[in-house]
Amino acid sequence: MRRIMEFTFGIPTKIFFGRDCILKNAAALTAIGSKAMLVTGKHSAKASGALDDVVSVLDKAAIGYVIFDEIENNPSVETVAKAAKIARQEEVDFVIGIGGGSPIDASKAIAVLAANKEMIVTDLFKNDFTKALPIVGIPTTAGTGSEATPYSVLLRKDMQTKVSFGTKDTFPAVAFVDAKYTMSLGKNSTISTAVDAFTHAFEGYLANRSTVISDCFALEAIKAFGKSMRKLAAFELDESDRENLMLVSLLGGIIIAQTGVTIAHGMGYCYTYFKGIPHGAANGLIMREYMKLNYDVAKDKIDTALEALGCESIDEFAGILREMLGAPPVLTSEEIELYTELTQIQKGSMANTPHKIDEKAIKYLWEHID
Ligand code: NAP
Ligand code: FE
């Protein structure tokens, strides 16, 4: 069936990529405002060297800042509400997220809440706001690409899952993408985050909302992942692999900002919420069955992606993922029922998957992942 060629493409984020890009482009950071909130987790902003680079540039330009370093993995609505209260009190006029996807996503929520004083945190998910403080994204993982997406994924205990929001106002204004910050990331986190980046590219490639332009980015990202994936599995990465994976991550963000994600992401949230499996690994564990389910409706694209990866079959690629991630947890029939029910909250991901996704398909997937 011929696809009608119709698309819009745009990303408002100014991206600086490369070694020492913050130090080399300091004016792009200091021109944004006069007082920043630096949003980080407990250790990685310091361990990666990213916080030092940001602080040295801000100090030199006499830009004020406050640091909020309490962002947890899978940031909660409670934590971003707490940070936003401080941002309002301190009257900051821009927000810098430094870290993995968690601090960068949190910075987007804080930027919206700080700019809209009447909003409460659960209002975020209505996507009904028209302003946010300017956001800067500085990734220290090569994974989410959050520096180039409008999305913010937050944990809602009341819903037993993660929920996302995002509008054109929550794209970072500027992103500084420097692979040197990922050198301090250990084996499991490096693998999990890289698999997240791959799934963005791959799901974006298959997505019903994919376009001819997003496909160009996706194929390039899938090819780049293929170049480093065997070294990733063995955790024998050199500087150029780190750079390569950072590129996959950034491209993955640009892709899903256009296409959205699909049901693999929608399902992965259950593994993360109930089993504590990191986001990227959660998606990766679902990949083999996800690829097989979609093969009948997306054969050409899946074959092209396998070729770009340098693999002959879904099973060969799944074997490499297994080497990276190990086996998925065994689920009880009660867990399968619960996960099937909760996955159906992710309506956007369901509708965006090429194979028809209904309750039956979701249950089939949960039953067959092994
Ligand atoms: P993360 O949750 O931000 O960080 C995971 C762990 O890695 C944290 O303990 C963190 O430490 C540590 N870490 C980060 N960088 C490090 C470094 N350079 N050296 C040493 N340790 C480091 O992980 P993530 O996978 O990047 O982000 C996952 C989150 O992003 C999830 O909530 C997911 O749902 C979301 N996500 C968002 C998008 C989007 O488009 N916005 C897309 C996909 C996923 P600290 O706690 O000290 O920081
Ligand atoms: Fe993701």
JSON list of N, CA, C and O and ligand atoms in Angstrom, two decimals, residues 40-45 47-48 71-75 98-103 105 108 140-141 143-146 149 151-153 162 181-186 189 193 196 200 256 265 269 279-280, ligand 1:
[
{"chain": "A", "resi": 40, "resn": "THR", "atom": "N", "xyz": [19.22, 18.04, 39.51]},
{"chain": "A", "resi": 40, "resn": "THR", "atom": "CA", "xyz": [20.08, 16.86, 39.37]},
{"chain": "A", "resi": 40, "resn": "THR", "atom": "C", "xyz": [19.63, 15.74, 40.32]},
{"chain": "A", "resi": 40, "resn": "THR", "atom": "O", "xyz": [18.80, 15.95, 41.21]},
{"chain": "A", "resi": 41, "resn": "GLY", "atom": "N", "xyz": [20.24, 14.57, 40.13]},
{"chain": "A", "resi": 41, "resn": "GLY", "atom": "CA", "xyz": [20.12, 13.49, 41.11]},
{"chain": "A", "resi": 41, "resn": "GLY", "atom": "C", "xyz": [21.20, 13.68, 42.16]},
{"chain": "A", "resi": 41, "resn": "GLY", "atom": "O", "xyz": [21.86, 14.72, 42.20]},
{"chain": "A", "resi": 42, "resn": "LYS", "atom": "N", "xyz": [21.38, 12.65, 42.96]},
{"chain": "A", "resi": 42, "resn": "LYS", "atom": "CA", "xyz": [22.30, 12.80, 44.10]},
{"chain": "A", "resi": 42, "resn": "LYS", "atom": "C", "xyz": [23.77, 12.86, 43.67]},
{"chain": "A", "resi": 42, "resn": "LYS", "atom": "O", "xyz": [24.54, 13.67, 44.18]},
{"chain": "A", "resi": 43, "resn": "HIS", "atom": "N", "xyz": [24.20, 11.99, 42.74]},
{"chain": "A", "resi": 43, "resn": "HIS", "atom": "CA", "xyz": [25.65, 11.85, 42.51]},
{"chain": "A", "resi": 43, "resn": "HIS", "atom": "C", "xyz": [26.10, 12.14, 41.08]},
{"chain": "A", "resi": 43, "resn": "HIS", "atom": "O", "xyz": [27.19, 12.66, 40.88]},
{"chain": "A", "resi": 44, "resn": "SER", "atom": "N", "xyz": [25.28, 11.78, 40.09]},
{"chain": "A", "resi": 44, "resn": "SER", "atom": "CA", "xyz": [25.82, 11.69, 38.73]},
{"chain": "A", "resi": 44, "resn": "SER", "atom": "C", "xyz": [26.25, 13.04, 38.16]},
{"chain": "A", "resi": 44, "resn": "SER", "atom": "O", "xyz": [27.22, 13.09, 37.39]},
{"chain": "A", "resi": 45, "resn": "ALA", "atom": "N", "xyz": [25.56, 14.11, 38.52]},
{"chain": "A", "resi": 45, "resn": "ALA", "atom": "CA", "xyz": [25.95, 15.41, 37.96]},
{"chain": "A", "resi": 45, "resn": "ALA", "atom": "C", "xyz": [27.38, 15.75, 38.37]},
{"chain": "A", "resi": 45, "resn": "ALA", "atom": "O", "xyz": [28.17, 16.28, 37.59]},
{"chain": "A", "resi": 47, "resn": "ALA", "atom": "N", "xyz": [29.67, 13.33, 39.60]},
{"chain": "A", "resi": 47, "resn": "ALA", "atom": "CA", "xyz": [30.59, 12.26, 39.16]},
{"chain": "A", "resi": 47, "resn": "ALA", "atom": "C", "xyz": [30.93, 12.39, 37.67]},
{"chain": "A", "resi": 47, "resn": "ALA", "atom": "O", "xyz": [32.04, 12.08, 37.26]},
{"chain": "A", "resi": 48, "resn": "SER", "atom": "N", "xyz": [30.00, 12.87, 36.89]},
{"chain": "A", "resi": 48, "resn": "SER", "atom": "CA", "xyz": [30.23, 12.95, 35.44]},
{"chain": "A", "resi": 48, "resn": "SER", "atom": "C", "xyz": [31.06, 14.17, 35.04]},
{"chain": "A", "resi": 48, "resn": "SER", "atom": "O", "xyz": [31.55, 14.24, 33.92]},
{"chain": "A", "resi": 71, "resn": "ILE", "atom": "N", "xyz": [16.39, 14.61, 42.77]},
{"chain": "A", "resi": 71, "resn": "ILE", "atom": "CA", "xyz": [15.60, 13.86, 41.78]},
{"chain": "A", "resi": 71, "resn": "ILE", "atom": "C", "xyz": [15.99, 12.38, 41.84]},
{"chain": "A", "resi": 71, "resn": "ILE", "atom": "O", "xyz": [17.15, 12.02, 41.71]},
{"chain": "A", "resi": 72, "resn": "GLU", "atom": "N", "xyz": [14.98, 11.55, 42.03]},
{"chain": "A", "resi": 72, "resn": "GLU", "atom": "CA", "xyz": [15.19, 10.11, 42.11]},
{"chain": "A", "resi": 72, "resn": "GLU", "atom": "C", "xyz": [15.07, 9.49, 40.72]},
{"chain": "A", "resi": 72, "resn": "GLU", "atom": "O", "xyz": [14.56, 10.14, 39.80]},
{"chain": "A", "resi": 73, "resn": "ASN", "atom": "N", "xyz": [15.52, 8.24, 40.57]},
{"chain": "A", "resi": 73, "resn": "ASN", "atom": "CA", "xyz": [15.27, 7.52, 39.31]},
{"chain": "A", "resi": 73, "resn": "ASN", "atom": "C", "xyz": [13.75, 7.42, 39.18]},
{"chain": "A", "resi": 73, "resn": "ASN", "atom": "O", "xyz": [13.07, 7.14, 40.16]},
{"chain": "A", "resi": 74, "resn": "ASN", "atom": "N", "xyz": [13.23, 7.61, 37.99]},
{"chain": "A", "resi": 74, "resn": "ASN", "atom": "CA", "xyz": [11.77, 7.62, 37.79]},
{"chain": "A", "resi": 74, "resn": "ASN", "atom": "C", "xyz": [11.15, 8.70, 38.70]},
{"chain": "A", "resi": 74, "resn": "ASN", "atom": "O", "xyz": [10.52, 8.40, 39.70]},
{"chain": "A", "resi": 75, "resn": "PRO", "atom": "N", "xyz": [11.37, 9.97, 38.35]},
{"chain": "A", "resi": 75, "resn": "PRO", "atom": "CA", "xyz": [10.96, 11.07, 39.24]},
{"chain": "A", "resi": 75, "resn": "PRO", "atom": "C", "xyz": [9.46, 11.07, 39.54]},
{"chain": "A", "resi": 75, "resn": "PRO", "atom": "O", "xyz": [8.65, 10.80, 38.65]},
{"chain": "A", "resi": 98, "resn": "ILE", "atom": "N", "xyz": [20.41, 18.36, 34.62]},
{"chain": "A", "resi": 98, "resn": "ILE", "atom": "CA", "xyz": [21.72, 17.73, 34.40]},
{"chain": "A", "resi": 98, "resn": "ILE", "atom": "C", "xyz": [21.64, 16.29, 34.90]},
{"chain": "A", "resi": 98, "resn": "ILE", "atom": "O", "xyz": [21.45, 16.06, 36.11]},
{"chain": "A", "resi": 99, "resn": "GLY", "atom": "N", "xyz": [21.77, 15.32, 34.01]},
{"chain": "A", "resi": 99, "resn": "GLY", "atom": "CA", "xyz": [21.74, 13.93, 34.47]},
{"chain": "A", "resi": 99, "resn": "GLY", "atom": "C", "xyz": [21.17, 13.03, 33.41]},
{"chain": "A", "resi": 99, "resn": "GLY", "atom": "O", "xyz": [21.17, 13.34, 32.21]},
{"chain": "A", "resi": 100, "resn": "GLY", "atom": "N", "xyz": [20.64, 11.93, 33.88]},
{"chain": "A", "resi": 100, "resn": "GLY", "atom": "CA", "xyz": [19.94, 11.04, 32.96]},
{"chain": "A", "resi": 100, "resn": "GLY", "atom": "C", "xyz": [18.58, 11.64, 32.64]},
{"chain": "A", "resi": 100, "resn": "GLY", "atom": "O", "xyz": [18.29, 12.80, 32.94]},
{"chain": "A", "resi": 101, "resn": "GLY", "atom": "N", "xyz": [17.73, 10.81, 32.05]},
{"chain": "A", "resi": 101, "resn": "GLY", "atom": "CA", "xyz": [16.39, 11.27, 31.70]},
{"chain": "A", "resi": 101, "resn": "GLY", "atom": "C", "xyz": [15.62, 11.76, 32.92]},
{"chain": "A", "resi": 101, "resn": "GLY", "atom": "O", "xyz": [14.78, 12.67, 32.80]},
{"chain": "A", "resi": 102, "resn": "SER", "atom": "N", "xyz": [15.89, 11.18, 34.08]},
{"chain": "A", "resi": 102, "resn": "SER", "atom": "CA", "xyz": [15.09, 11.55, 35.26]},
{"chain": "A", "resi": 102, "resn": "SER", "atom": "C", "xyz": [15.23, 13.04, 35.60]},
{"chain": "A", "resi": 102, "resn": "SER", "atom": "O", "xyz": [14.22, 13.75, 35.68]},
{"chain": "A", "resi": 103, "resn": "PRO", "atom": "N", "xyz": [16.45, 13.57, 35.81]},
{"chain": "A", "resi": 103, "resn": "PRO", "atom": "CA", "xyz": [16.56, 15.01, 36.09]},
{"chain": "A", "resi": 103, "resn": "PRO", "atom": "C", "xyz": [16.11, 15.90, 34.91]},
{"chain": "A", "resi": 103, "resn": "PRO", "atom": "O", "xyz": [15.53, 16.97, 35.13]},
{"chain": "A", "resi": 105, "resn": "ASP", "atom": "N", "xyz": [13.80, 15.19, 32.60]},
{"chain": "A", "resi": 105, "resn": "ASP", "atom": "CA", "xyz": [12.32, 15.17, 32.60]},
{"chain": "A", "resi": 105, "resn": "ASP", "atom": "C", "xyz": [11.78, 16.02, 33.75]},
{"chain": "A", "resi": 105, "resn": "ASP", "atom": "O", "xyz": [10.81, 16.78, 33.58]},
{"chain": "A", "resi": 108, "resn": "LYS", "atom": "N", "xyz": [11.65, 19.72, 33.17]},
{"chain": "A", "resi": 108, "resn": "LYS", "atom": "CA", "xyz": [10.54, 20.20, 32.32]},
{"chain": "A", "resi": 108, "resn": "LYS", "atom": "C", "xyz": [9.30, 20.47, 33.18]},
{"chain": "A", "resi": 108, "resn": "LYS", "atom": "O", "xyz": [8.61, 21.48, 33.02]},
{"chain": "A", "resi": 140, "resn": "THR", "atom": "N", "xyz": [23.73, 13.02, 30.94]},
{"chain": "A", "resi": 140, "resn": "THR", "atom": "CA", "xyz": [24.91, 12.28, 31.42]},
{"chain": "A", "resi": 140, "resn": "THR", "atom": "C", "xyz": [24.74, 10.78, 31.18]},
{"chain": "A", "resi": 140, "resn": "THR", "atom": "O", "xyz": [25.56, 9.99, 31.60]},
{"chain": "A", "resi": 141, "resn": "THR", "atom": "N", "xyz": [23.61, 10.39, 30.57]},
{"chain": "A", "resi": 141, "resn": "THR", "atom": "CA", "xyz": [23.43, 9.03, 30.08]},
{"chain": "A", "resi": 141, "resn": "THR", "atom": "C", "xyz": [23.22, 9.12, 28.58]},
{"chain": "A", "resi": 141, "resn": "THR", "atom": "O", "xyz": [22.74, 10.15, 28.08]},
{"chain": "A", "resi": 143, "resn": "GLY", "atom": "N", "xyz": [20.86, 7.69, 26.52]},
{"chain": "A", "resi": 143, "resn": "GLY", "atom": "CA", "xyz": [19.69, 6.85, 26.63]},
{"chain": "A", "resi": 143, "resn": "GLY", "atom": "C", "xyz": [18.41, 7.50, 26.17]},
{"chain": "A", "resi": 143, "resn": "GLY", "atom": "O", "xyz": [17.89, 7.20, 25.09]},
{"chain": "A", "resi": 144, "resn": "THR", "atom": "N", "xyz": [17.91, 8.43, 26.97]},
{"chain": "A", "resi": 144, "resn": "THR", "atom": "CA", "xyz": [16.54, 8.89, 26.74]},
{"chain": "A", "resi": 144, "resn": "THR", "atom": "C", "xyz": [16.40, 9.88, 25.59]},
{"chain": "A", "resi": 144, "resn": "THR", "atom": "O", "xyz": [15.33, 9.98, 25.00]},
{"chain": "A", "resi": 145, "resn": "GLY", "atom": "N", "xyz": [17.44, 10.66, 25.32]},
{"chain": "A", "resi": 145, "resn": "GLY", "atom": "CA", "xyz": [17.30, 11.73, 24.34]},
{"chain": "A", "resi": 145, "resn": "GLY", "atom": "C", "xyz": [16.38, 12.83, 24.84]},
{"chain": "A", "resi": 145, "resn": "GLY", "atom": "O", "xyz": [15.92, 13.68, 24.07]},
{"chain": "A", "resi": 146, "resn": "SER", "atom": "N", "xyz": [16.10, 12.84, 26.14]},
{"chain": "A", "resi": 146, "resn": "SER", "atom": "CA", "xyz": [15.16, 13.82, 26.70]},
{"chain": "A", "resi": 146, "resn": "SER", "atom": "C", "xyz": [15.56, 15.26, 26.40]},
{"chain": "A", "resi": 146, "resn": "SER", "atom": "O", "xyz": [14.71, 16.15, 26.37]},
{"chain": "A", "resi": 149, "resn": "THR", "atom": "N", "xyz": [13.49, 16.14, 23.36]},
{"chain": "A", "resi": 149, "resn": "THR", "atom": "CA", "xyz": [12.05, 15.83, 23.30]},
{"chain": "A", "resi": 149, "resn": "THR", "atom": "C", "xyz": [11.28, 16.79, 24.21]},
{"chain": "A", "resi": 149, "resn": "THR", "atom": "O", "xyz": [11.85, 17.35, 25.14]},
{"chain": "A", "resi": 151, "resn": "TYR", "atom": "N", "xyz": [8.92, 15.56, 26.08]},
{"chain": "A", "resi": 151, "resn": "TYR", "atom": "CA", "xyz": [8.27, 14.67, 27.04]},
{"chain": "A", "resi": 151, "resn": "TYR", "atom": "C", "xyz": [8.90, 14.71, 28.42]},
{"chain": "A", "resi": 151, "resn": "TYR", "atom": "O", "xyz": [10.11, 14.84, 28.57]},
{"chain": "A", "resi": 152, "resn": "SER", "atom": "N", "xyz": [8.05, 14.52, 29.39]},
{"chain": "A", "resi": 152, "resn": "SER", "atom": "CA", "xyz": [8.49, 14.37, 30.78]},
{"chain": "A", "resi": 152, "resn": "SER", "atom": "C", "xyz": [7.69, 13.20, 31.33]},
{"chain": "A", "resi": 152, "resn": "SER", "atom": "O", "xyz": [6.45, 13.20, 31.28]},
{"chain": "A", "resi": 153, "resn": "VAL", "atom": "N", "xyz": [8.40, 12.18, 31.82]},
{"chain": "A", "resi": 153, "resn": "VAL", "atom": "CA", "xyz": [7.73, 10.97, 32.31]},
{"chain": "A", "resi": 153, "resn": "VAL", "atom": "C", "xyz": [7.83, 10.97, 33.83]},
{"chain": "A", "resi": 153, "resn": "VAL", "atom": "O", "xyz": [8.93, 10.97, 34.38]},
{"chain": "A", "resi": 162, "resn": "LYS", "atom": "N", "xyz": [3.71, 5.05, 35.29]},
{"chain": "A", "resi": 162, "resn": "LYS", "atom": "CA", "xyz": [4.33, 6.32, 34.92]},
{"chain": "A", "resi": 162, "resn": "LYS", "atom": "C", "xyz": [3.47, 6.97, 33.85]},
{"chain": "A", "resi": 162, "resn": "LYS", "atom": "O", "xyz": [2.90, 6.29, 32.99]},
{"chain": "A", "resi": 181, "resn": "TYR", "atom": "N", "xyz": [30.59, 12.90, 29.54]},
{"chain": "A", "resi": 181, "resn": "TYR", "atom": "CA", "xyz": [29.84, 12.77, 30.80]},
{"chain": "A", "resi": 181, "resn": "TYR", "atom": "C", "xyz": [29.36, 11.34, 31.05]},
{"chain": "A", "resi": 181, "resn": "TYR", "atom": "O", "xyz": [28.95, 11.02, 32.16]},
{"chain": "A", "resi": 182, "resn": "THR", "atom": "N", "xyz": [29.36, 10.52, 30.01]},
{"chain": "A", "resi": 182, "resn": "THR", "atom": "CA", "xyz": [28.86, 9.14, 30.21]},
{"chain": "A", "resi": 182, "resn": "THR", "atom": "C", "xyz": [29.98, 8.17, 30.62]},
{"chain": "A", "resi": 182, "resn": "THR", "atom": "O", "xyz": [29.71, 7.01, 30.89]},
{"chain": "A", "resi": 183, "resn": "MET", "atom": "N", "xyz": [31.23, 8.67, 30.66]},
{"chain": "A", "resi": 183, "resn": "MET", "atom": "CA", "xyz": [32.35, 7.77, 30.97]},
{"chain": "A", "resi": 183, "resn": "MET", "atom": "C", "xyz": [32.26, 7.20, 32.39]},
{"chain": "A", "resi": 183, "resn": "MET", "atom": "O", "xyz": [32.81, 6.14, 32.68]},
{"chain": "A", "resi": 184, "resn": "SER", "atom": "N", "xyz": [31.57, 7.92, 33.28]},
{"chain": "A", "resi": 184, "resn": "SER", "atom": "CA", "xyz": [31.48, 7.45, 34.68]},
{"chain": "A", "resi": 184, "resn": "SER", "atom": "C", "xyz": [30.33, 6.46, 34.90]},
{"chain": "A", "resi": 184, "resn": "SER", "atom": "O", "xyz": [30.10, 5.99, 36.01]},
{"chain": "A", "resi": 185, "resn": "LEU", "atom": "N", "xyz": [29.62, 6.15, 33.84]},
{"chain": "A", "resi": 185, "resn": "LEU", "atom": "CA", "xyz": [28.44, 5.27, 33.95]},
{"chain": "A", "resi": 185, "resn": "LEU", "atom": "C", "xyz": [28.89, 3.80, 33.89]},
{"chain": "A", "resi": 185, "resn": "LEU", "atom": "O", "xyz": [29.60, 3.41, 32.98]},
{"chain": "A", "resi": 186, "resn": "GLY", "atom": "N", "xyz": [28.47, 3.00, 34.86]},
{"chain": "A", "resi": 186, "resn": "GLY", "atom": "CA", "xyz": [28.88, 1.59, 34.94]},
{"chain": "A", "resi": 186, "resn": "GLY", "atom": "C", "xyz": [28.19, 0.72, 33.89]},
{"chain": "A", "resi": 186, "resn": "GLY", "atom": "O", "xyz": [27.36, 1.19, 33.11]},
{"chain": "A", "resi": 189, "resn": "SER", "atom": "N", "xyz": [24.08, 0.28, 33.82]},
{"chain": "A", "resi": 189, "resn": "SER", "atom": "CA", "xyz": [23.39, 1.53, 33.43]},
{"chain": "A", "resi": 189, "resn": "SER", "atom": "C", "xyz": [23.71, 1.90, 32.00]},
{"chain": "A", "resi": 189, "resn": "SER", "atom": "O", "xyz": [22.84, 2.39, 31.26]},
{"chain": "A", "resi": 193, "resn": "THR", "atom": "N", "xyz": [20.58, 2.10, 29.40]},
{"chain": "A", "resi": 193, "resn": "THR", "atom": "CA", "xyz": [20.26, 3.39, 28.76]},
{"chain": "A", "resi": 193, "resn": "THR", "atom": "C", "xyz": [20.45, 3.30, 27.25]},
{"chain": "A", "resi": 193, "resn": "THR", "atom": "O", "xyz": [19.65, 3.85, 26.48]},
{"chain": "A", "resi": 196, "resn": "ASP", "atom": "N", "xyz": [17.53, 1.69, 25.72]},
{"chain": "A", "resi": 196, "resn": "ASP", "atom": "CA", "xyz": [16.43, 2.65, 25.64]},
{"chain": "A", "resi": 196, "resn": "ASP", "atom": "C", "xyz": [16.56, 3.48, 24.36]},
{"chain": "A", "resi": 196, "resn": "ASP", "atom": "O", "xyz": [15.59, 3.64, 23.60]},
{"chain": "A", "resi": 200, "resn": "HIS", "atom": "N", "xyz": [13.95, 3.69, 21.16]},
{"chain": "A", "resi": 200, "resn": "HIS", "atom": "CA", "xyz": [13.34, 4.92, 20.62]},
{"chain": "A", "resi": 200, "resn": "HIS", "atom": "C", "xyz": [13.47, 4.93, 19.09]},
{"chain": "A", "resi": 200, "resn": "HIS", "atom": "O", "xyz": [12.52, 5.25, 18.38]},
{"chain": "A", "resi": 256, "resn": "ILE", "atom": "N", "xyz": [11.54, 10.33, 18.47]},
{"chain": "A", "resi": 256, "resn": "ILE", "atom": "CA", "xyz": [10.27, 10.15, 19.21]},
{"chain": "A", "resi": 256, "resn": "ILE", "atom": "C", "xyz": [9.56, 11.48, 19.45]},
{"chain": "A", "resi": 256, "resn": "ILE", "atom": "O", "xyz": [8.35, 11.50, 19.67]},
{"chain": "A", "resi": 265, "resn": "HIS", "atom": "N", "xyz": [7.28, 0.53, 24.88]},
{"chain": "A", "resi": 265, "resn": "HIS", "atom": "CA", "xyz": [7.43, 1.48, 25.98]},
{"chain": "A", "resi": 265, "resn": "HIS", "atom": "C", "xyz": [6.23, 1.43, 26.93]},
{"chain": "A", "resi": 265, "resn": "HIS", "atom": "O", "xyz": [6.39, 1.48, 28.14]},
{"chain": "A", "resi": 269, "resn": "TYR", "atom": "N", "xyz": [6.75, 0.14, 31.35]},
{"chain": "A", "resi": 269, "resn": "TYR", "atom": "CA", "xyz": [6.49, 0.83, 32.61]},
{"chain": "A", "resi": 269, "resn": "TYR", "atom": "C", "xyz": [6.07, -0.15, 33.72]},
{"chain": "A", "resi": 269, "resn": "TYR", "atom": "O", "xyz": [6.34, 0.08, 34.89]},
{"chain": "A", "resi": 279, "resn": "HIS", "atom": "N", "xyz": [14.37, 1.54, 33.11]},
{"chain": "A", "resi": 279, "resn": "HIS", "atom": "CA", "xyz": [13.52, 1.83, 31.95]},
{"chain": "A", "resi": 279, "resn": "HIS", "atom": "C", "xyz": [13.99, 1.17, 30.64]},
{"chain": "A", "resi": 279, "resn": "HIS", "atom": "O", "xyz": [13.22, 0.50, 29.95]},
{"chain": "A", "resi": 280, "resn": "GLY", "atom": "N", "xyz": [15.26, 1.36, 30.30]},
{"chain": "A", "resi": 280, "resn": "GLY", "atom": "CA", "xyz": [15.75, 0.84, 29.01]},
{"chain": "A", "resi": 280, "resn": "GLY", "atom": "C", "xyz": [15.73, -0.68, 28.98]},
{"chain": "A", "resi": 280, "resn": "GLY", "atom": "O", "xyz": [15.32, -1.29, 27.98]},
{"chain": "B", "resi": 1, "resn": "NAP", "atom": "P1", "xyz": [18.15, 8.06, 35.23]},
{"chain": "B", "resi": 1, "resn": "NAP", "atom": "O1", "xyz": [16.95, 7.55, 35.96]},
{"chain": "B", "resi": 1, "resn": "NAP", "atom": "O2", "xyz": [18.19, 9.50, 34.92]},
{"chain": "B", "resi": 1, "resn": "NAP", "atom": "O3", "xyz": [19.47, 7.66, 36.01]},
{"chain": "B", "resi": 1, "resn": "NAP", "atom": "C1", "xyz": [19.68, 6.32, 36.39]},
{"chain": "B", "resi": 1, "resn": "NAP", "atom": "C2", "xyz": [20.87, 6.22, 37.34]},
{"chain": "B", "resi": 1, "resn": "NAP", "atom": "O4", "xyz": [22.08, 6.49, 36.63]},
{"chain": "B", "resi": 1, "resn": "NAP", "atom": "C3", "xyz": [20.81, 7.21, 38.49]},
{"chain": "B", "resi": 1, "resn": "NAP", "atom": "O5", "xyz": [21.18, 6.52, 39.67]},
{"chain": "B", "resi": 1, "resn": "NAP", "atom": "C4", "xyz": [21.86, 8.24, 38.13]},
{"chain": "B", "resi": 1, "resn": "NAP", "atom": "O6", "xyz": [22.47, 8.82, 39.26]},
{"chain": "B", "resi": 1, "resn": "NAP", "atom": "C5", "xyz": [22.86, 7.41, 37.38]},
{"chain": "B", "resi": 1, "resn": "NAP", "atom": "N1", "xyz": [23.67, 8.19, 36.44]},
{"chain": "B", "resi": 1, "resn": "NAP", "atom": "C6", "xyz": [23.24, 9.02, 35.46]},
{"chain": "B", "resi": 1, "resn": "NAP", "atom": "N2", "xyz": [24.30, 9.49, 34.76]},
{"chain": "B", "resi": 1, "resn": "NAP", "atom": "C7", "xyz": [25.42, 8.97, 35.32]},
{"chain": "B", "resi": 1, "resn": "NAP", "atom": "C8", "xyz": [26.81, 9.09, 35.04]},
{"chain": "B", "resi": 1, "resn": "NAP", "atom": "N3", "xyz": [27.26, 9.80, 34.00]},
{"chain": "B", "resi": 1, "resn": "NAP", "atom": "N4", "xyz": [27.67, 8.42, 35.84]},
{"chain": "B", "resi": 1, "resn": "NAP", "atom": "C9", "xyz": [27.22, 7.65, 36.87]},
{"chain": "B", "resi": 1, "resn": "NAP", "atom": "N5", "xyz": [25.92, 7.50, 37.18]},
{"chain": "B", "resi": 1, "resn": "NAP", "atom": "C10", "xyz": [25.02, 8.13, 36.41]},
{"chain": "B", "resi": 1, "resn": "NAP", "atom": "O7", "xyz": [18.31, 7.17, 33.91]},
{"chain": "B", "resi": 1, "resn": "NAP", "atom": "P2", "xyz": [17.87, 7.35, 32.39]},
{"chain": "B", "resi": 1, "resn": "NAP", "atom": "O8", "xyz": [17.74, 6.00, 31.87]},
{"chain": "B", "resi": 1, "resn": "NAP", "atom": "O9", "xyz": [18.74, 8.31, 31.68]},
{"chain": "B", "resi": 1, "resn": "NAP", "atom": "O10", "xyz": [16.42, 8.02, 32.47]},
{"chain": "B", "resi": 1, "resn": "NAP", "atom": "C11", "xyz": [15.29, 7.25, 32.72]},
{"chain": "B", "resi": 1, "resn": "NAP", "atom": "C12", "xyz": [14.08, 8.13, 32.88]},
{"chain": "B", "resi": 1, "resn": "NAP", "atom": "O11", "xyz": [13.83, 8.86, 31.67]},
{"chain": "B", "resi": 1, "resn": "NAP", "atom": "C13", "xyz": [12.84, 7.30, 33.14]},
{"chain": "B", "resi": 1, "resn": "NAP", "atom": "O12", "xyz": [12.03, 7.95, 34.10]},
{"chain": "B", "resi": 1, "resn": "NAP", "atom": "C14", "xyz": [12.17, 7.25, 31.78]},
{"chain": "B", "resi": 1, "resn": "NAP", "atom": "O13", "xyz": [10.77, 7.01, 31.88]},
{"chain": "B", "resi": 1, "resn": "NAP", "atom": "C15", "xyz": [12.50, 8.61, 31.24]},
{"chain": "B", "resi": 1, "resn": "NAP", "atom": "N6", "xyz": [12.44, 8.72, 29.76]},
{"chain": "B", "resi": 1, "resn": "NAP", "atom": "C16", "xyz": [12.17, 9.92, 29.22]},
{"chain": "B", "resi": 1, "resn": "NAP", "atom": "C17", "xyz": [12.10, 10.08, 27.85]},
{"chain": "B", "resi": 1, "resn": "NAP", "atom": "C18", "xyz": [11.80, 11.43, 27.26]},
{"chain": "B", "resi": 1, "resn": "NAP", "atom": "O14", "xyz": [11.58, 11.54, 26.08]},
{"chain": "B", "resi": 1, "resn": "NAP", "atom": "N7", "xyz": [11.74, 12.47, 28.05]},
{"chain": "B", "resi": 1, "resn": "NAP", "atom": "C19", "xyz": [12.34, 9.00, 27.01]},
{"chain": "B", "resi": 1, "resn": "NAP", "atom": "C20", "xyz": [12.65, 7.78, 27.58]},
{"chain": "B", "resi": 1, "resn": "NAP", "atom": "C21", "xyz": [12.71, 7.66, 28.95]},
{"chain": "B", "resi": 1, "resn": "NAP", "atom": "P3", "xyz": [21.88, 10.12, 40.03]},
{"chain": "B", "resi": 1, "resn": "NAP", "atom": "O15", "xyz": [20.66, 9.66, 40.76]},
{"chain": "B", "resi": 1, "resn": "NAP", "atom": "O16", "xyz": [22.97, 10.53, 40.93]},
{"chain": "B", "resi": 1, "resn": "NAP", "atom": "O17", "xyz": [21.55, 11.14, 38.98]}
]
